Coordinates of C-alpha atoms in Angstrom, one line a residue:
M27 CA 171.3 170.5 59.7
A28 CA 169.1 167.9 58.3
Q29 CA 170.2 165.2 60.8
L30 CA 167.0 163.0 60.4
L31 CA 167.2 163.1 56.6
E32 CA 170.6 161.6 56.8
Q33 CA 169.3 158.7 58.9
I34 CA 166.7 157.6 56.3
Q35 CA 167.0 153.9 55.5
N36 CA 166.0 152.3 52.2
G37 CA 164.8 148.8 51.5
K38 CA 163.3 146.3 53.9
R39 CA 163.9 146.1 57.6
H40 CA 164.2 142.4 58.6
A41 CA 163.0 141.3 62.0
P42 CA 161.5 138.2 63.6
R43 CA 157.7 137.7 63.7
R44 CA 155.5 138.7 66.6
V45 CA 152.6 136.1 66.5
M46 CA 149.6 135.5 68.7
L47 CA 147.7 132.2 68.4
Y48 CA 144.4 131.9 70.2
G49 CA 141.7 129.3 70.2
V50 CA 143.1 125.8 70.1
H51 CA 146.2 125.2 72.3
G52 CA 147.7 122.7 74.6
I53 CA 147.0 124.0 78.1
G54 CA 144.4 123.9 80.8
K55 CA 142.2 121.0 79.9
A56 CA 142.0 118.8 82.9
Q57 CA 139.9 116.0 84.4
P58 CA 140.0 114.4 87.8
L59 CA 142.3 111.4 88.2
D60 CA 139.3 109.2 88.7
A61 CA 137.4 110.3 85.6
K62 CA 137.1 107.6 83.0
V63 CA 138.9 107.4 79.7
L64 CA 137.8 104.8 77.1
T65 CA 140.4 102.4 75.9
P66 CA 140.1 99.4 73.4
T67 CA 139.6 97.1 76.5
G68 CA 137.1 99.4 78.4
F69 CA 137.2 102.4 80.7
V70 CA 140.2 103.2 82.9
N71 CA 140.9 106.0 85.3
M72 CA 142.5 109.2 83.9
G73 CA 145.2 108.8 86.6
D74 CA 146.3 105.5 85.1
I75 CA 146.8 106.9 81.6
H76 CA 150.4 107.1 80.3
V77 CA 152.2 108.3 77.2
G78 CA 151.8 105.6 74.5
D79 CA 148.6 104.1 75.9
P80 CA 145.8 103.3 73.4
I81 CA 142.6 105.2 73.8
I82 CA 139.4 105.5 71.8
G83 CA 138.7 108.6 69.6
S84 CA 135.6 110.2 68.2
D85 CA 135.8 107.9 65.2
G86 CA 135.5 104.9 67.5
K87 CA 139.0 103.7 66.5
T88 CA 142.1 103.3 68.5
H89 CA 144.5 106.2 68.9
H90 CA 147.5 106.8 71.2
V91 CA 148.3 109.2 74.0
I92 CA 151.2 111.5 73.1
G93 CA 151.2 113.7 76.2
V94 CA 150.2 113.5 79.8
Y95 CA 150.1 116.8 81.7
P96 CA 149.6 116.8 85.5
Q97 CA 147.5 119.9 86.5
G98 CA 147.6 119.8 90.3
V99 CA 144.5 120.5 92.3
K100 CA 141.8 122.4 90.4
E101 CA 138.2 123.3 90.9
V102 CA 136.2 120.7 89.0
F103 CA 132.7 121.0 87.6
R104 CA 130.2 118.2 86.9
V105 CA 128.8 118.5 83.3
T106 CA 125.4 116.8 82.8
F107 CA 123.9 116.1 79.4
R108 CA 120.3 115.6 78.0
D109 CA 120.3 111.8 78.6
G110 CA 121.7 112.1 82.1
S111 CA 125.3 111.1 81.2
T112 CA 127.9 113.1 83.2
T113 CA 131.6 113.8 83.4
R114 CA 133.8 116.2 85.3
C115 CA 136.4 118.6 84.2
C116 CA 138.0 122.0 85.0
D117 CA 136.8 125.4 83.9
D118 CA 139.3 125.6 81.0
H119 CA 138.6 122.2 79.6
L120 CA 137.7 122.3 75.9
W121 CA 134.6 120.9 74.2
F122 CA 133.7 120.8 70.6
T123 CA 130.1 122.1 70.6
Q124 CA 127.5 123.4 68.2
T125 CA 125.3 126.3 69.3
I126 CA 121.9 127.4 68.1
N127 CA 123.5 130.3 66.3
D128 CA 126.0 127.8 64.7
R129 CA 123.2 125.8 63.3
R130 CA 121.4 128.9 62.0
Q131 CA 124.6 130.0 60.3
K132 CA 125.3 126.5 59.0
I133 CA 128.5 126.3 61.1
N134 CA 129.2 122.8 62.4
G135 CA 130.6 124.0 65.7
A136 CA 133.8 125.2 67.4
V137 CA 136.1 124.4 70.3
R138 CA 134.9 126.2 73.5
P139 CA 136.2 126.2 77.1
L140 CA 133.7 125.2 79.8
R141 CA 133.8 128.7 81.3
D142 CA 132.3 130.0 78.0
I143 CA 129.8 127.2 77.8
K144 CA 128.6 127.9 81.4
R145 CA 128.0 131.6 80.4
T146 CA 126.0 130.7 77.3
L147 CA 124.4 127.5 78.6
R148 CA 120.9 128.6 77.4
Y149 CA 119.8 130.5 74.4
G150 CA 116.5 132.0 75.6
T151 CA 114.7 129.0 77.0
R152 CA 116.6 126.5 74.9
F153 CA 119.8 124.6 75.8
N154 CA 122.5 126.0 73.6
H155 CA 125.5 123.7 73.3
A156 CA 125.3 120.2 71.7
V157 CA 128.3 117.9 71.5
P158 CA 128.9 115.2 68.8
R159 CA 128.4 111.6 69.5
V160 CA 131.1 108.9 69.2
S161 CA 131.0 106.6 66.2
P162 CA 130.4 102.9 67.0
V163 CA 133.4 101.9 69.2
E164 CA 135.9 99.4 67.8
F165 CA 137.0 97.5 70.9
A166 CA 139.8 95.0 71.0
E167 CA 137.7 91.9 70.8
P168 CA 138.2 89.5 73.8
K169 CA 140.4 86.5 73.2
V170 CA 137.8 84.2 74.8
S171 CA 135.1 82.7 72.4
L172 CA 131.5 83.7 73.0
P173 CA 129.6 80.6 74.1
I174 CA 126.2 82.0 73.1
D175 CA 125.1 83.8 70.0
P176 CA 124.8 87.5 70.9
W177 CA 121.1 87.9 69.8
L178 CA 120.1 84.7 71.6
L179 CA 121.8 85.9 74.8
G180 CA 119.9 89.2 74.6
M181 CA 116.7 87.4 74.1
Y182 CA 117.4 85.1 77.1
L183 CA 118.3 88.2 79.3
G184 CA 114.9 89.8 78.3
D185 CA 112.5 86.8 78.1
G186 CA 114.4 83.8 79.5
C187 CA 114.3 81.9 82.8
G188 CA 116.8 79.3 84.1
L189 CA 115.6 78.8 87.6
N190 CA 114.6 75.1 87.1
N191 CA 116.4 72.3 85.4
S192 CA 115.5 73.5 81.9
I193 CA 115.9 76.8 80.1
T194 CA 112.7 78.5 78.9
I195 CA 112.2 81.6 76.8
T196 CA 108.7 83.1 76.9
N197 CA 107.7 84.9 73.6
S198 CA 104.6 84.3 71.5
E199 CA 105.9 86.0 68.2
S200 CA 106.3 83.3 65.5
D201 CA 109.3 85.0 63.8
V202 CA 111.1 85.3 67.2
R203 CA 110.4 81.7 68.1
Q204 CA 111.8 80.5 64.7
K205 CA 114.9 82.7 65.1
I206 CA 115.5 81.2 68.6
A207 CA 115.4 77.7 67.1
R208 CA 117.9 78.7 64.4
K209 CA 120.3 80.3 66.8
L210 CA 120.6 77.1 69.0
E211 CA 123.6 74.8 68.7
D212 CA 123.0 71.6 66.7
D213 CA 122.9 69.5 69.9
D214 CA 120.0 71.6 71.3
T215 CA 116.3 71.9 70.3
C216 CA 113.3 73.7 71.6
V217 CA 109.7 72.6 72.2
S218 CA 106.7 74.7 72.9
D219 CA 104.5 74.4 76.0
G220 CA 101.5 75.0 73.8
R221 CA 101.2 78.6 75.0
R222 CA 104.0 81.2 74.9
A223 CA 107.0 79.5 76.3
L224 CA 109.8 77.6 74.5
R225 CA 111.8 75.0 76.5
V226 CA 115.4 74.4 75.4
K227 CA 116.7 70.9 75.8
T228 CA 119.2 68.5 74.3
A229 CA 118.2 67.2 70.8
V230 CA 118.9 63.6 71.9
Q231 CA 117.9 61.9 75.1
S232 CA 120.8 62.6 77.5
P233 CA 121.4 63.2 81.2
Q234 CA 123.7 66.1 80.2
P235 CA 122.3 69.7 80.3
S236 CA 121.6 71.5 77.0
V237 CA 124.5 73.4 75.4
L238 CA 122.6 76.6 76.1
K239 CA 122.3 75.8 79.8
S240 CA 126.0 74.8 80.0
A241 CA 126.9 78.1 78.4
L242 CA 124.7 80.1 80.8
Q243 CA 126.3 78.3 83.7
Q244 CA 129.7 79.2 82.3
L245 CA 128.7 82.9 82.1
Q246 CA 127.2 82.7 85.7
L247 CA 123.8 83.6 84.4
C248 CA 121.9 80.4 85.0
G249 CA 119.5 80.5 87.9
L250 CA 119.5 84.3 88.2
K251 CA 116.3 86.0 89.0
S252 CA 115.1 88.9 86.8
H253 CA 116.5 91.6 89.1
E254 CA 119.9 89.9 89.1
K255 CA 120.6 89.6 85.4
F256 CA 123.5 91.3 83.6
V257 CA 125.5 91.3 80.4
P258 CA 128.8 89.4 80.8
T259 CA 131.8 91.7 80.3
P260 CA 133.2 90.0 77.2
Y261 CA 129.9 90.7 75.4
L262 CA 130.2 94.4 76.1
H263 CA 133.6 94.6 74.3
V264 CA 133.0 92.6 71.1
S265 CA 132.7 94.1 67.7
A266 CA 130.1 96.7 66.9
E267 CA 128.1 94.2 64.8
K268 CA 127.9 91.7 67.6
R269 CA 127.0 94.4 70.2
L270 CA 124.2 95.5 67.9
E271 CA 123.0 91.9 67.6
L272 CA 123.0 91.6 71.4
L273 CA 121.1 94.9 71.7
R274 CA 118.6 93.7 69.2
G275 CA 118.0 90.5 71.2
L276 CA 117.4 92.7 74.3
L277 CA 115.0 95.1 72.6
D278 CA 113.2 92.4 70.6
S279 CA 112.3 90.9 74.0
D280 CA 111.9 93.7 76.5
G281 CA 111.8 96.8 74.3
F282 CA 109.3 98.6 72.1
V283 CA 109.4 101.3 69.5
T284 CA 108.0 104.6 70.8
N285 CA 108.8 107.2 68.1
P286 CA 110.6 107.2 64.8
G287 CA 114.3 106.4 65.7
A288 CA 113.5 105.9 69.4
I289 CA 112.8 102.9 71.7
E290 CA 112.1 102.2 75.3
F291 CA 113.6 99.3 77.3
A292 CA 112.5 98.2 80.8
S293 CA 114.1 95.9 83.4
V294 CA 114.1 95.4 87.1
S295 CA 117.8 94.7 87.1
P296 CA 119.9 97.8 87.8
R297 CA 123.0 96.2 86.4
L298 CA 121.3 95.0 83.2
A299 CA 119.9 98.5 82.7
E300 CA 123.4 99.9 83.1
D301 CA 124.8 97.4 80.6
V302 CA 122.1 98.3 78.1
C303 CA 123.0 102.0 78.4
F304 CA 126.6 101.0 77.8
L305 CA 125.7 99.1 74.6
I306 CA 123.5 101.9 73.3
R307 CA 126.1 104.6 73.9
S308 CA 129.0 102.5 72.5
L309 CA 127.1 102.4 69.2
G310 CA 126.7 106.1 69.0
G311 CA 123.2 106.3 70.5
S312 CA 121.7 108.2 73.4
A313 CA 120.3 106.5 76.5
K314 CA 118.3 108.3 79.2
Q315 CA 117.5 106.2 82.3
V316 CA 114.7 106.8 84.7
T317 CA 113.2 104.7 87.5
K318 CA 109.6 103.9 88.3
E319 CA 108.1 101.9 91.2
P320 CA 105.0 100.2 89.7
S321 CA 101.9 99.2 91.8
F322 CA 99.4 96.5 91.2
S323 CA 96.4 94.9 92.8
Y324 CA 96.4 91.4 94.1
R325 CA 93.1 89.9 95.5
G326 CA 91.9 93.4 96.1
E327 CA 95.1 94.5 97.8
K328 CA 97.3 97.2 96.3
R329 CA 101.0 96.2 96.2
Q330 CA 104.2 97.7 95.1
G331 CA 106.2 96.0 92.4
K332 CA 110.0 95.9 92.0
L333 CA 111.7 99.2 91.1
A334 CA 111.7 99.3 87.3
Y335 CA 114.6 100.9 85.3
R336 CA 113.3 102.4 82.1
I337 CA 115.7 103.4 79.3
F338 CA 114.6 105.8 76.5
A339 CA 117.1 105.6 73.6
S340 CA 117.6 107.3 70.2
F341 CA 120.0 106.2 67.5
P342 CA 121.8 107.6 64.5
P343 CA 119.9 107.2 61.2
D344 CA 122.1 104.3 60.0
I345 CA 121.5 102.1 63.1
V346 CA 118.4 99.9 63.4
P347 CA 118.4 98.5 66.9
V348 CA 115.5 96.0 66.5
S349 CA 115.0 92.9 64.3
S350 CA 111.7 91.3 65.1
D351 CA 108.8 91.7 62.7
K352 CA 106.7 93.5 65.4
H353 CA 109.3 96.1 66.0
T354 CA 110.7 96.6 62.5
K355 CA 107.2 97.4 61.2
K356 CA 107.0 100.3 63.6
W357 CA 110.6 101.4 63.2
S358 CA 111.6 104.3 60.9
P359 CA 114.6 106.6 60.8
P360 CA 114.4 109.6 63.2
K361 CA 112.5 112.6 61.7
W362 CA 114.5 115.1 63.7
A363 CA 117.9 115.3 65.3
I364 CA 117.9 114.6 69.0
R365 CA 121.0 116.6 70.0
H366 CA 123.4 115.7 72.8
T367 CA 123.0 119.0 74.7
I368 CA 124.7 120.2 77.8
R369 CA 121.9 120.7 80.4
N370 CA 123.8 121.6 83.6
V371 CA 127.2 122.6 85.0
E372 CA 127.7 122.6 88.7
S373 CA 130.7 122.7 91.0
A374 CA 132.0 119.3 92.1
G375 CA 134.7 120.5 94.5
R376 CA 138.5 120.7 94.2
M377 CA 140.3 117.6 92.9
R378 CA 143.8 116.6 91.7
C379 CA 143.6 116.6 87.9
Q380 CA 145.6 115.9 84.7
C381 CA 144.9 116.2 81.0
I382 CA 146.1 114.2 78.0
R383 CA 147.0 114.8 74.4
V384 CA 146.1 112.2 71.8
D385 CA 147.1 111.7 68.2
A386 CA 143.5 111.6 66.8
P387 CA 143.0 113.8 63.8
D388 CA 140.3 115.9 65.6
S389 CA 142.1 115.6 69.1
L390 CA 138.9 114.2 70.7
Y391 CA 138.9 111.3 73.1
V392 CA 136.1 109.5 74.9
T393 CA 135.5 110.0 78.6
D394 CA 132.7 109.0 81.1
D395 CA 129.5 107.7 79.6
F396 CA 131.0 107.8 76.0
L397 CA 131.2 111.6 76.0
L398 CA 133.6 113.3 73.6
T399 CA 136.1 115.8 75.0
H400 CA 139.1 117.6 73.6
N401 CA 142.9 118.3 73.6
S402 CA 145.7 120.0 71.5
T403 CA 149.0 122.1 71.3
W404 CA 151.2 124.3 69.0
G405 CA 154.3 126.5 69.7
A406 CA 156.8 123.8 70.6
M407 CA 157.6 123.2 66.9
S408 CA 159.0 126.7 66.4
E409 CA 162.7 127.3 66.0
K410 CA 164.6 126.7 69.3
P411 CA 161.7 127.7 71.6
V412 CA 161.8 128.5 75.3
F413 CA 158.6 128.7 77.2
I414 CA 157.6 131.3 79.8
Q415 CA 154.9 129.3 81.7
T416 CA 152.1 131.2 83.4
E417 CA 149.9 128.1 83.4
D418 CA 151.0 124.6 84.4
G419 CA 150.3 122.5 81.4
L420 CA 153.4 121.6 79.4
G421 CA 153.6 118.3 81.1
E422 CA 155.7 115.8 79.1
I423 CA 156.2 118.1 76.0
D424 CA 159.9 117.9 75.2
C425 CA 160.8 121.7 75.3
A426 CA 162.8 124.2 77.3
R427 CA 160.8 126.1 79.8
F428 CA 161.3 128.4 82.8
P429 CA 159.7 127.3 86.1
L430 CA 156.0 128.1 86.4
A431 CA 155.7 131.8 87.0
E432 CA 153.8 132.4 90.3
D433 CA 153.8 136.2 90.0
Y434 CA 154.3 139.0 87.5
A435 CA 157.9 139.7 88.7
Q436 CA 159.0 136.2 87.6
V437 CA 157.7 136.8 84.1
V438 CA 159.7 140.1 83.9
Q439 CA 162.8 138.3 85.3
A440 CA 162.6 135.6 82.6
L441 CA 162.4 138.2 79.9
S442 CA 165.3 140.1 81.5
E443 CA 167.5 137.1 81.6
L444 CA 166.7 136.1 78.0
Y445 CA 167.9 139.6 77.1
S446 CA 171.0 139.8 79.2
E447 CA 172.3 136.2 79.5
E448 CA 174.0 134.0 76.9
H449 CA 171.8 131.4 75.2
D450 CA 170.9 130.1 71.7
Y451 CA 167.1 130.2 71.9
R452 CA 165.4 131.7 68.8
T453 CA 161.8 131.9 70.0
V454 CA 160.2 132.9 73.2
V455 CA 156.7 131.5 73.9
I456 CA 154.4 132.9 76.5
D457 CA 151.9 130.2 77.5
T458 CA 149.3 131.6 78.1
L459 CA 148.3 135.3 77.8
D460 CA 145.1 134.9 79.8
W461 CA 146.9 133.4 82.7
L462 CA 149.5 136.1 82.4
E463 CA 146.7 138.6 82.7
R464 CA 145.8 137.1 86.1
L465 CA 149.3 137.7 87.3
I466 CA 149.2 141.3 86.0
W467 CA 145.9 141.9 87.8
A468 CA 147.4 140.5 91.0
E469 CA 150.4 142.9 90.5
V470 CA 148.0 145.8 90.1
C471 CA 146.1 144.8 93.2
R472 CA 149.4 144.5 95.2
K473 CA 150.5 148.0 94.2
R474 CA 147.0 149.5 94.9
G475 CA 146.5 147.6 98.2
V476 CA 143.2 146.0 97.1
E477 CA 142.0 142.4 96.9
S478 CA 140.3 142.5 93.5
I479 CA 140.9 144.6 90.4
E480 CA 137.2 145.4 90.5
D481 CA 137.7 147.1 93.8
I482 CA 139.7 150.0 92.2
G483 CA 136.4 151.2 90.8
Y484 CA 135.1 152.6 87.5
A485 CA 137.1 149.9 85.6
K486 CA 140.3 151.9 86.3
G487 CA 142.1 148.7 87.3
Y488 CA 142.1 147.4 83.7
I489 CA 143.5 150.7 82.6
F490 CA 146.3 150.6 85.2
A491 CA 147.1 147.0 84.1
L492 CA 148.1 148.3 80.6
T493 CA 151.3 149.6 82.3
Q494 CA 152.4 146.0 83.0
W495 CA 151.2 144.8 79.6
R496 CA 153.4 147.4 77.9
E497 CA 156.3 146.4 80.1
V498 CA 156.0 142.8 78.9
L499 CA 155.6 143.9 75.2
D500 CA 158.6 146.2 75.6
G501 CA 160.6 143.3 76.9
L502 CA 159.6 141.1 74.0
Q503 CA 160.4 143.9 71.6
A504 CA 163.9 144.2 73.0
L505 CA 164.4 140.4 72.5
R506 CA 163.2 140.8 69.0
N507 CA 165.4 143.8 68.2
E508 CA 168.6 143.0 70.1
R509 CA 168.6 139.2 70.3
G510 CA 166.7 138.3 67.1
M511 CA 164.1 136.3 68.9
M512 CA 160.6 135.5 67.5
A513 CA 157.7 135.9 70.0
I514 CA 154.7 133.5 70.1
L515 CA 151.9 134.4 72.4
I516 CA 149.4 131.6 73.2
A517 CA 145.9 132.5 74.4
H518 CA 142.5 130.8 75.1
C519 CA 139.5 132.0 73.2
Q520 CA 136.2 133.5 74.3
I521 CA 133.0 134.6 72.5
D522 CA 132.6 138.4 72.4
K523 CA 129.8 140.6 71.2
F524 CA 131.0 142.4 68.0
Q525 CA 129.5 145.8 67.3
S526 CA 129.4 145.9 63.6
P527 CA 128.8 149.3 61.9
V528 CA 126.9 147.7 59.0
T529 CA 124.9 144.9 60.6
D530 CA 123.3 144.0 63.9
T531 CA 125.5 143.0 66.9
Y532 CA 126.7 139.4 66.7
D533 CA 128.9 136.9 68.5
R534 CA 132.5 136.1 67.4
Y535 CA 135.6 134.6 68.8
A536 CA 138.4 136.7 70.3
P537 CA 141.4 136.2 72.6
R538 CA 140.3 135.7 76.2
L539 CA 141.7 139.0 77.5
H540 CA 140.1 142.2 78.8
K541 CA 139.2 144.4 75.8
H542 CA 141.8 147.1 76.6
A543 CA 144.7 144.5 76.9
S544 CA 143.5 142.6 73.9
A545 CA 143.6 145.8 71.7
V546 CA 147.2 146.6 72.8
V547 CA 148.5 143.1 72.3
Q548 CA 146.8 142.7 68.9
E549 CA 148.2 146.0 67.7
W550 CA 151.7 145.0 68.7
C551 CA 151.6 141.6 66.9
D552 CA 152.4 141.1 63.2
E553 CA 150.1 138.1 63.1
V554 CA 147.0 137.2 65.1
L555 CA 145.9 133.7 64.2
F556 CA 142.7 131.9 65.1
A557 CA 142.8 128.1 65.5
T558 CA 139.7 126.0 65.3
Y559 CA 138.1 123.0 63.8
K560 CA 136.7 122.7 60.3
V561 CA 134.1 120.1 59.4
H562 CA 133.2 119.3 55.7
T563 CA 129.5 118.9 55.0
K564 CA 127.1 117.9 52.3
Q565 CA 123.4 118.4 51.7
V566 CA 121.3 115.2 51.8
D567 CA 117.9 115.1 50.1
E568 CA 115.4 113.6 52.5
G569 CA 112.4 113.9 50.1
F570 CA 109.4 116.2 50.3
D571 CA 111.7 119.1 49.3
R572 CA 113.6 118.8 52.6
K573 CA 117.3 118.7 52.9
R574 CA 119.6 118.1 55.8
T575 CA 123.2 119.1 56.2
R576 CA 125.5 116.3 57.4
A577 CA 129.2 116.2 58.3
I578 CA 131.5 114.1 56.1
G579 CA 134.5 112.5 57.7
Q580 CA 136.3 113.9 60.7
A581 CA 136.9 117.6 61.7
T582 CA 140.3 118.9 60.8
R583 CA 142.4 121.4 62.8
V584 CA 143.0 124.7 60.9
V585 CA 144.3 128.2 61.5
Y586 CA 142.6 131.2 60.0
T587 CA 145.0 134.1 59.2
T588 CA 142.5 136.7 58.1
E589 CA 139.4 138.1 59.7
G590 CA 136.0 136.4 59.3
S591 CA 132.5 137.0 60.5
A592 CA 133.0 134.4 63.3
H593 CA 136.5 135.4 64.4
M594 CA 139.1 138.2 64.3
A595 CA 142.6 137.6 62.8
K596 CA 145.2 139.5 60.8
H597 CA 148.7 139.1 59.2
R598 CA 151.4 141.1 57.5
I599 CA 152.9 138.3 55.3
P600 CA 152.5 138.7 51.6
D601 CA 150.6 135.8 49.9
L602 CA 149.9 134.0 53.2
P603 CA 146.9 131.7 52.6
D604 CA 143.7 132.6 54.5
E605 CA 143.6 129.1 56.0
L606 CA 146.5 126.8 57.1
P607 CA 146.7 123.4 58.9
L608 CA 147.2 123.7 62.7
D609 CA 150.9 123.0 62.4
Y610 CA 153.7 125.6 62.9
R611 CA 155.6 124.1 60.0
A612 CA 152.8 125.0 57.6
F613 CA 153.0 128.6 58.9
A614 CA 156.8 128.8 58.8
H615 CA 156.8 127.5 55.2
H616 CA 155.3 130.8 54.1
L617 CA 157.8 133.0 55.9
P618 CA 160.5 134.5 53.7
Q619 CA 164.2 133.8 54.6
N620 CA 164.2 137.3 56.0
T621 CA 160.8 138.5 57.1
E622 CA 159.6 142.1 57.0
G623 CA 159.0 144.2 60.0
D624 CA 156.5 147.0 60.3

């Protein structure tokens, strides 16, 4: 009898989707509790950040924290940049970087975990990863009034002296001397000593000190020696325009132009040098500090001078950090981009960490030394989700979740109870696959009596692990078929070598799974979606037949649904766009009322 022919079904078979999203996600990005996060009033410790707090984003503007996720104790790494700025984060922390290959392919960059950055830190002899710089920061201006014009304060900190009864500023440049006179309050005036110094005094005969001296006393700057000078805190948090004027005063006095778009500043005050670095970086510039102990001869005797702090700085093309005639004649926009490259990654020990999620359009926030770092999330917006956690990162996201799975058996138990027990969940989310893979490897090691999956030999351990992977997928398939549940699988991304049959081998993004497991999971899924950042660019004509590609606006979060040269992806939904916003609702909008199965 033709029994199989009688079971043939016509029409569509409706079933929930099986989706893997890899790349941008909401787990694993952690910094130590004493790492700094920039707020509109200055830096605070990561451990003091709470949901709703204002923080500064990559655009320099105020955004708000919408999630705080304790991460427990993690191994932490110190990340050092070209200019010596540093911060600390865990191996899974995400950075938006542009590699040398990105620049060659005119790609503006992508989100990468630190573990991948470590592996590809150099490209040949060159440093490979560059991060964007923050736009000029918009602080919440201090409520106190500034008693001294910012440029004049910078000039005094560089060339001024207040050790005696009067205030003197030593500078022989005529335009600078005229500007000093213009910046004084009406009750003050300045007189020349006939050489290089200007003495500031009251305009009328009075026993009272000059307005400038009174203001310096109010700021606790009067009477300080050169190695004791500093920028008062309110001046560090004023508007970008005022901070730029303060910096111009400092550089007009103790700075000089070295190369197009670059300056050097020197001081014997360690605090003033630190404050100048703060000003430069808060305006989107780069500041590298070195020290030098100068020597000099006095009456035939060689002596050591005070330790000098030298700052070498570069700036974006739209910022001119000097204003005196001498400096502006030498100044010109930079002829080449000085990229903010990652130079070193080293272990900093194990520390208690947390990560945050912010509502900035590009999900970037500012950490130590004005460095830009990253955060994000997805699956909680699906229909009635329940999370199976293999990584502790859901934090304060309002969602149903099983306790953190500490071994493979707990993952299987969660799938089993979702299948057999009563509930109204419509979506099961595994967060994340790469941490699930660690549990699977541990299970294989337990069964084989070895410490590492590599100890099994000849890569057989990864083949054995496919048994557990298929068990998980069978459990998800049963939930799909019998309980009508959608499956969303979240994964980190990594850069793999892609063996193209028509071109040379090249790098592209793929889920961070062993290649055997990745192939099995991708085949099972209806959709494999790649989440990343998209930056719009334009060509700028710089003359002499040279053009430069510049970013326009902020990076936007997107999901790619079809395969590209830089990533793998697929889908089985008719008319699904190749690109979507990184928002589950945008994906769900394209799902029919009843979706097709295989």
